[in-house]
PDB file of C-alpha atoms and ligand atoms in Angstrom:
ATOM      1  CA  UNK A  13      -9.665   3.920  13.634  1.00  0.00           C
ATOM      2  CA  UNK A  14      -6.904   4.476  10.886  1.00  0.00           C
ATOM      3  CA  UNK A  15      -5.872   1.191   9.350  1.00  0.00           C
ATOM      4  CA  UNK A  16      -2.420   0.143   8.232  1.00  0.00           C
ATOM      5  CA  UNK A  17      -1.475  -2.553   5.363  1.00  0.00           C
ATOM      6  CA  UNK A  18       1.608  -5.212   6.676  1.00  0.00           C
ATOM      7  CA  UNK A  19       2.478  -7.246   3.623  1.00  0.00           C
ATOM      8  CA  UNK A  20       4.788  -9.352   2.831  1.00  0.00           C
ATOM      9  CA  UNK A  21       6.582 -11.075  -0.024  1.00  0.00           C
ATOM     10  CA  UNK A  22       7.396 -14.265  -1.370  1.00  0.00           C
ATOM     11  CA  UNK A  23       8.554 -17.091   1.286  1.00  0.00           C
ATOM     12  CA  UNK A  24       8.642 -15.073   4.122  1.00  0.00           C
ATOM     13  CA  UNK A  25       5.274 -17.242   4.856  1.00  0.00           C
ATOM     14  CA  UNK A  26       8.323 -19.789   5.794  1.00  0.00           C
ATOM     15  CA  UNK A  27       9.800 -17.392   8.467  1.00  0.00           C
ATOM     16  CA  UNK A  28      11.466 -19.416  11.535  1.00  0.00           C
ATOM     17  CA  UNK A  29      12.082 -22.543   9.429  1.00  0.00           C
ATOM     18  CA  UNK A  30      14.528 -20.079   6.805  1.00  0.00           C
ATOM     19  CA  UNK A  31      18.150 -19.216   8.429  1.00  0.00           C
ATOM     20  CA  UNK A  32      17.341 -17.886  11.539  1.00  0.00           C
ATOM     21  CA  UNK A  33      20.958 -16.208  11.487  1.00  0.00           C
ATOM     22  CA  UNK A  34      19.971 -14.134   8.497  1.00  0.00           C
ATOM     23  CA  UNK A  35      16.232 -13.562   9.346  1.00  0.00           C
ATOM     24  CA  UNK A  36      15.554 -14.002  13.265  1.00  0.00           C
ATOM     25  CA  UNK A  37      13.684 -16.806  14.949  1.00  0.00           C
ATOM     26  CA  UNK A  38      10.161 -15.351  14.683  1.00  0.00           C
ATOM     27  CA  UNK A  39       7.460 -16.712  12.388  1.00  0.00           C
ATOM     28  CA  UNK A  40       5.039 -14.320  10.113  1.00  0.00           C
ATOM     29  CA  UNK A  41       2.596 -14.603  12.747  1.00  0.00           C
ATOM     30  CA  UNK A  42       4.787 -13.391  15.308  1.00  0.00           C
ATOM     31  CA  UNK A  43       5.839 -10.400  13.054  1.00  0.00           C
ATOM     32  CA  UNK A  44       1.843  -9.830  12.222  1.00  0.00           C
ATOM     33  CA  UNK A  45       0.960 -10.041  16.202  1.00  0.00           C
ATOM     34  CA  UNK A  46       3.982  -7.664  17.219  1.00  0.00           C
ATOM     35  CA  UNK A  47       2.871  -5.380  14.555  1.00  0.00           C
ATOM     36  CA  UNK A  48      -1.116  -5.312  15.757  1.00  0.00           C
ATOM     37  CA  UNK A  49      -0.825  -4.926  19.474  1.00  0.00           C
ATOM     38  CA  UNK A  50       1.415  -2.247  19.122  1.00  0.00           C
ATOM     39  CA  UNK A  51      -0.816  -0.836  16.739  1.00  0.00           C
ATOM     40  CA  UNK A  52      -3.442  -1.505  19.386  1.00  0.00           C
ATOM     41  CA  UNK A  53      -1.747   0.566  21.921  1.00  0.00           C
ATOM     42  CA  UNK A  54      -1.775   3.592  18.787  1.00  0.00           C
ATOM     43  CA  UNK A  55      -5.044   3.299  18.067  1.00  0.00           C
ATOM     44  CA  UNK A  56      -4.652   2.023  14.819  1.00  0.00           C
ATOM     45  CA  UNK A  57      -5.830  -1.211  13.406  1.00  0.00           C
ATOM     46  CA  UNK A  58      -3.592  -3.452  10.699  1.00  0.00           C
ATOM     47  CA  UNK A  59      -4.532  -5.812   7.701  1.00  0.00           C
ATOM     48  CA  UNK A  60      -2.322  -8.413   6.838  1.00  0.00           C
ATOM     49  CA  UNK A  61      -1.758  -9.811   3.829  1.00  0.00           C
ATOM     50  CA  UNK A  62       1.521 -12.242   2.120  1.00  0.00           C
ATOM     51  CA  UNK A  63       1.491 -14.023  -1.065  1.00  0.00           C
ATOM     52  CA  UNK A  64       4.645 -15.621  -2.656  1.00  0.00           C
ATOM     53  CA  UNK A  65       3.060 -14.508  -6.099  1.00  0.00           C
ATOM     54  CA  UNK A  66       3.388 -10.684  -7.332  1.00  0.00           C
ATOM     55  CA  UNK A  67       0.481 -10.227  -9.290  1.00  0.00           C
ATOM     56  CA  UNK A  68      -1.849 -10.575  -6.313  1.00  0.00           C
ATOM     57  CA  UNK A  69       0.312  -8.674  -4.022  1.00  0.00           C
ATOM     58  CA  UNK A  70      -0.149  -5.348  -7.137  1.00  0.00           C
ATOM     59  CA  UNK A  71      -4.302  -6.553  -6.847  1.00  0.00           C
ATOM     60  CA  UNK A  72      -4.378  -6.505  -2.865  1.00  0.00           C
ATOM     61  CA  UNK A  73      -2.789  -2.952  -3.177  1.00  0.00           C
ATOM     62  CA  UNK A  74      -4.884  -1.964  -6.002  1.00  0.00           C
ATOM     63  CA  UNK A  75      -8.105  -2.919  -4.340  1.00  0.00           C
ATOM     64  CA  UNK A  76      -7.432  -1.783  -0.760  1.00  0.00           C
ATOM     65  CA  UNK A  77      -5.198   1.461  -0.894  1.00  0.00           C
ATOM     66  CA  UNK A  78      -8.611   3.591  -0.460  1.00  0.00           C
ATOM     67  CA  UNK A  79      -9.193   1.731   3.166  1.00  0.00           C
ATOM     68  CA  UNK A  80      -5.499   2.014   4.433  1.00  0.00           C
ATOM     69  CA  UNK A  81      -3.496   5.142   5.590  1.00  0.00           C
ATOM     70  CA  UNK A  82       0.164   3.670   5.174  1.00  0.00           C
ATOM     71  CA  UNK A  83       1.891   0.768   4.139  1.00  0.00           C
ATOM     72  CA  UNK A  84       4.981  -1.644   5.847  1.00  0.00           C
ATOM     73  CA  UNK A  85       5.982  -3.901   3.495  1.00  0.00           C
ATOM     74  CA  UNK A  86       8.742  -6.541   3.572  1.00  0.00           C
ATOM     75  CA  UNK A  87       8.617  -7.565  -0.512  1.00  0.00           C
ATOM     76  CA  UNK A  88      10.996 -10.342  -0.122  1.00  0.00           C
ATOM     77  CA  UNK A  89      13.078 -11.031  -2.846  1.00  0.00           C
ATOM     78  CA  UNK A  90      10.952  -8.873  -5.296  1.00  0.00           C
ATOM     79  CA  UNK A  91      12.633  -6.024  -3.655  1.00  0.00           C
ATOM     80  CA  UNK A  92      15.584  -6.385  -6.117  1.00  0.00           C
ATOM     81  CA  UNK A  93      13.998  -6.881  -9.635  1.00  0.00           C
ATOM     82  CA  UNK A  94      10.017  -6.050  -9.498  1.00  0.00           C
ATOM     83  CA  UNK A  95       9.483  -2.498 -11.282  1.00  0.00           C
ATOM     84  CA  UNK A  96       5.569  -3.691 -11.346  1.00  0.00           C
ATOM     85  CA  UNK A  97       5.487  -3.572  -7.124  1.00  0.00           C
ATOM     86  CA  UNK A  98       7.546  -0.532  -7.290  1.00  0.00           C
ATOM     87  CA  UNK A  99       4.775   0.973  -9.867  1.00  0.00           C
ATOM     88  CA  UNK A 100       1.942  -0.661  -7.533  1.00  0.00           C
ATOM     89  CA  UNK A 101       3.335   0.528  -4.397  1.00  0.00           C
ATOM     90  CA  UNK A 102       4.030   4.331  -5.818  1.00  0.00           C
ATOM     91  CA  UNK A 103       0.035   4.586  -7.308  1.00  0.00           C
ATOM     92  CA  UNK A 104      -1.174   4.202  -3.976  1.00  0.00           C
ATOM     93  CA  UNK A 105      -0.116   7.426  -3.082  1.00  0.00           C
ATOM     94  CA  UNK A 106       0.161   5.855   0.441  1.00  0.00           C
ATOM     95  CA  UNK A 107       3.138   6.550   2.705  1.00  0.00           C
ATOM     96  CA  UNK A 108       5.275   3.130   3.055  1.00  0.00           C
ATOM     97  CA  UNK A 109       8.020   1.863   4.935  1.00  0.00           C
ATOM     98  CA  UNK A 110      10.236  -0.655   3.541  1.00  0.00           C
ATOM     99  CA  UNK A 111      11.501  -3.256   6.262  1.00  0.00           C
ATOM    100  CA  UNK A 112      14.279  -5.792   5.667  1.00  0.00           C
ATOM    101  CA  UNK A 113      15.121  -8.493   8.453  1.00  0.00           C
ATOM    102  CA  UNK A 114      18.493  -8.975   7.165  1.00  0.00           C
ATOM    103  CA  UNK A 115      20.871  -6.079   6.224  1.00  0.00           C
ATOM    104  CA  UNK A 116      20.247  -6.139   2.498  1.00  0.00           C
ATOM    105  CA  UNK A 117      23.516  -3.852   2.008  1.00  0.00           C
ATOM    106  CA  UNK A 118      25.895  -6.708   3.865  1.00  0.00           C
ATOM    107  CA  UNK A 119      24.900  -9.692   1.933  1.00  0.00           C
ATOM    108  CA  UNK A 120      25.129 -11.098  -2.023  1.00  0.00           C
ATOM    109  CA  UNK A 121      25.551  -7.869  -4.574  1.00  0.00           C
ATOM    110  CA  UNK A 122      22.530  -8.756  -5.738  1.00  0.00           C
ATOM    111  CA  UNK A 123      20.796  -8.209  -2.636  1.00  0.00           C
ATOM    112  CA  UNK A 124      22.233  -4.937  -1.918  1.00  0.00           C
ATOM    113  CA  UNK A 125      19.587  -3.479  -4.933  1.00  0.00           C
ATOM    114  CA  UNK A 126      15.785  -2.497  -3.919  1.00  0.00           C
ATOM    115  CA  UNK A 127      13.782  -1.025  -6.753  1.00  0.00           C
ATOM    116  CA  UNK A 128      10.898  -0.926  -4.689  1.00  0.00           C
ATOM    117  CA  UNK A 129      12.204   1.641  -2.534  1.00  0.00           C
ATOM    118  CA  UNK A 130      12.173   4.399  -4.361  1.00  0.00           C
ATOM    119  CA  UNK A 131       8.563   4.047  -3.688  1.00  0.00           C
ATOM    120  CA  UNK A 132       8.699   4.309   0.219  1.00  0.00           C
ATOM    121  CA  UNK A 133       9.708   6.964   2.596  1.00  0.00           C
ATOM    122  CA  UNK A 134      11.577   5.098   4.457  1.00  0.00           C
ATOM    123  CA  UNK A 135      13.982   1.583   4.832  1.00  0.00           C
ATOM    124  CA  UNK A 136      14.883  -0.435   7.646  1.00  0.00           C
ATOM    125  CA  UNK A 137      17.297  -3.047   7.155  1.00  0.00           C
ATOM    126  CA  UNK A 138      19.083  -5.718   9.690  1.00  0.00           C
ATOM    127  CA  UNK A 139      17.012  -5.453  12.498  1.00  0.00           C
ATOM    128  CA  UNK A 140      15.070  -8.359  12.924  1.00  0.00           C
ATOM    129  CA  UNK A 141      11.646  -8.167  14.283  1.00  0.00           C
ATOM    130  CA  UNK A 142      12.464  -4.895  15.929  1.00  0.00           C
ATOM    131  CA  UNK A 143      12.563  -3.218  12.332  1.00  0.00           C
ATOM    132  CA  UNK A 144       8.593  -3.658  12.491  1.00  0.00           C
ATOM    133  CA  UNK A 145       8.104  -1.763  15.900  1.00  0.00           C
ATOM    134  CA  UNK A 146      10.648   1.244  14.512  1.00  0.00           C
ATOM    135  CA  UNK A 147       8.315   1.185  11.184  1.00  0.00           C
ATOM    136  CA  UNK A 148       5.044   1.556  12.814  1.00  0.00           C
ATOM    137  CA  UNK A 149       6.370   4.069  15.115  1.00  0.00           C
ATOM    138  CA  UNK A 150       7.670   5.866  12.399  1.00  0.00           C
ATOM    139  CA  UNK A 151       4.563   5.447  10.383  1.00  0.00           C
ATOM    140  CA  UNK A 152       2.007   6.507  12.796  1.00  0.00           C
ATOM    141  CA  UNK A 153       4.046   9.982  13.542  1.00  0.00           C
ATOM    142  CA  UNK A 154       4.120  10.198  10.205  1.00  0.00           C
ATOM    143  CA  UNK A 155       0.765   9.743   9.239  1.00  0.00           C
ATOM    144  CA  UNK A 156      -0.315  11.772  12.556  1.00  0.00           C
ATOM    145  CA  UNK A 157       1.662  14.964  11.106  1.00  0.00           C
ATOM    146  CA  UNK A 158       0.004  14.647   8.623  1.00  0.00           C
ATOM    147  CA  UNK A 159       2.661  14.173   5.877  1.00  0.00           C
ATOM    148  CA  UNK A 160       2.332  14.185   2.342  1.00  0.00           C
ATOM    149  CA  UNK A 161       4.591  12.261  -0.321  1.00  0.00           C
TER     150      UNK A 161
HETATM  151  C1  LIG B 226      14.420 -10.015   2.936  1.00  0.00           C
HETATM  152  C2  LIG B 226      15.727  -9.893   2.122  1.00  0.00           C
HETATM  153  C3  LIG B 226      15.527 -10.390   0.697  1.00  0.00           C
HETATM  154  O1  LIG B 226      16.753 -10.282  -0.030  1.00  0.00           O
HETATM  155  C4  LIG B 226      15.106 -11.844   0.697  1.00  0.00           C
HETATM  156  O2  LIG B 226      14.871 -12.274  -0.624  1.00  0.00           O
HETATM  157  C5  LIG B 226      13.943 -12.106   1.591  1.00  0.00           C
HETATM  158  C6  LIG B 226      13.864 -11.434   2.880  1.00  0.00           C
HETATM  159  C7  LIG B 226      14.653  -9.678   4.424  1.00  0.00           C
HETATM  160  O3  LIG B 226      13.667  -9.504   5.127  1.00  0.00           O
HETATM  161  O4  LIG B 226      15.797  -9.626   4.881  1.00  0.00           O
HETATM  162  O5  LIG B 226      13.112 -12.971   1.296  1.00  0.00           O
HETATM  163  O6  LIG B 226      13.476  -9.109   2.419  1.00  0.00           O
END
């Protein structure tokens, strides 16, 4: 069975107690459950992983990228200033979907910036949940047509 990576960032461990305006009412473990029975139904399994520290989100991806097919990640607020996850990300060779709850484009300047995402092939922003189920759909076709970055 082909295996997919779903990590996340810093403080999205603290899903459905942060604004649930900006970022949807769901907890990480709703995300994470969404994410593996659909994969289920794709016949593909999923690893999860968060940490709120960036070092040992670059050693999960350095130590795992040889088990995994493709990547979702939702860095978090590293998304806007961490060149070493962009690096990290872009040595796994891996295809990767960036997924944003909130529409990073629509909120502080700041925000509006990903230097990670130069490492994905795609980025879904300001969907909610739902931006996980269009990200593993568009991940497994991917991977299925055999795609190569
Ligand atoms: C986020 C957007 C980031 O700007 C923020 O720092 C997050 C969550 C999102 O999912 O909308 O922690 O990645």
């Amino acid at each position: 069975m082909k295996k997919i990576l779903l990590m996340h960032g810093p403080n999205l461990n603290f899903l459905g107690k942060r604004d649930t305006a900006i970022y949807g009412s769901c907890t990480l473990q709703d995300i994470e459950n969404l994410t593996i029975n659909m994969a289920k139904n794709l016949n593909y399994s999923v690893m999860t992983f968060q940490s709120n520290h960036e070092g040992q989100l670059i050693d999960y991806l350095q130590k795992y990228s040889n088990d995994i097919h493709g990547i979702i990640i939702n860095p978090g607020a590293f998304t806007h200033y961490s060149f070493a996850l962009h690096d990290a990300l872009l040595d796994t060779g891996l295809p990767i979907i960036e997924v944003h709850l909130s529409d990073i484009k629509k909120r502080e300047p700041w925000r509006a910036v990903s230097v990670t995402s130069a490492a994905a092939i795609k980025v879904i922003s300001g969907k909610k949940e739902e931006g996980y189920r269009e990200a593993l759909q568009f991940l497994v076709e991917y991977i299925e047509n055999d795609h190569h970055k």
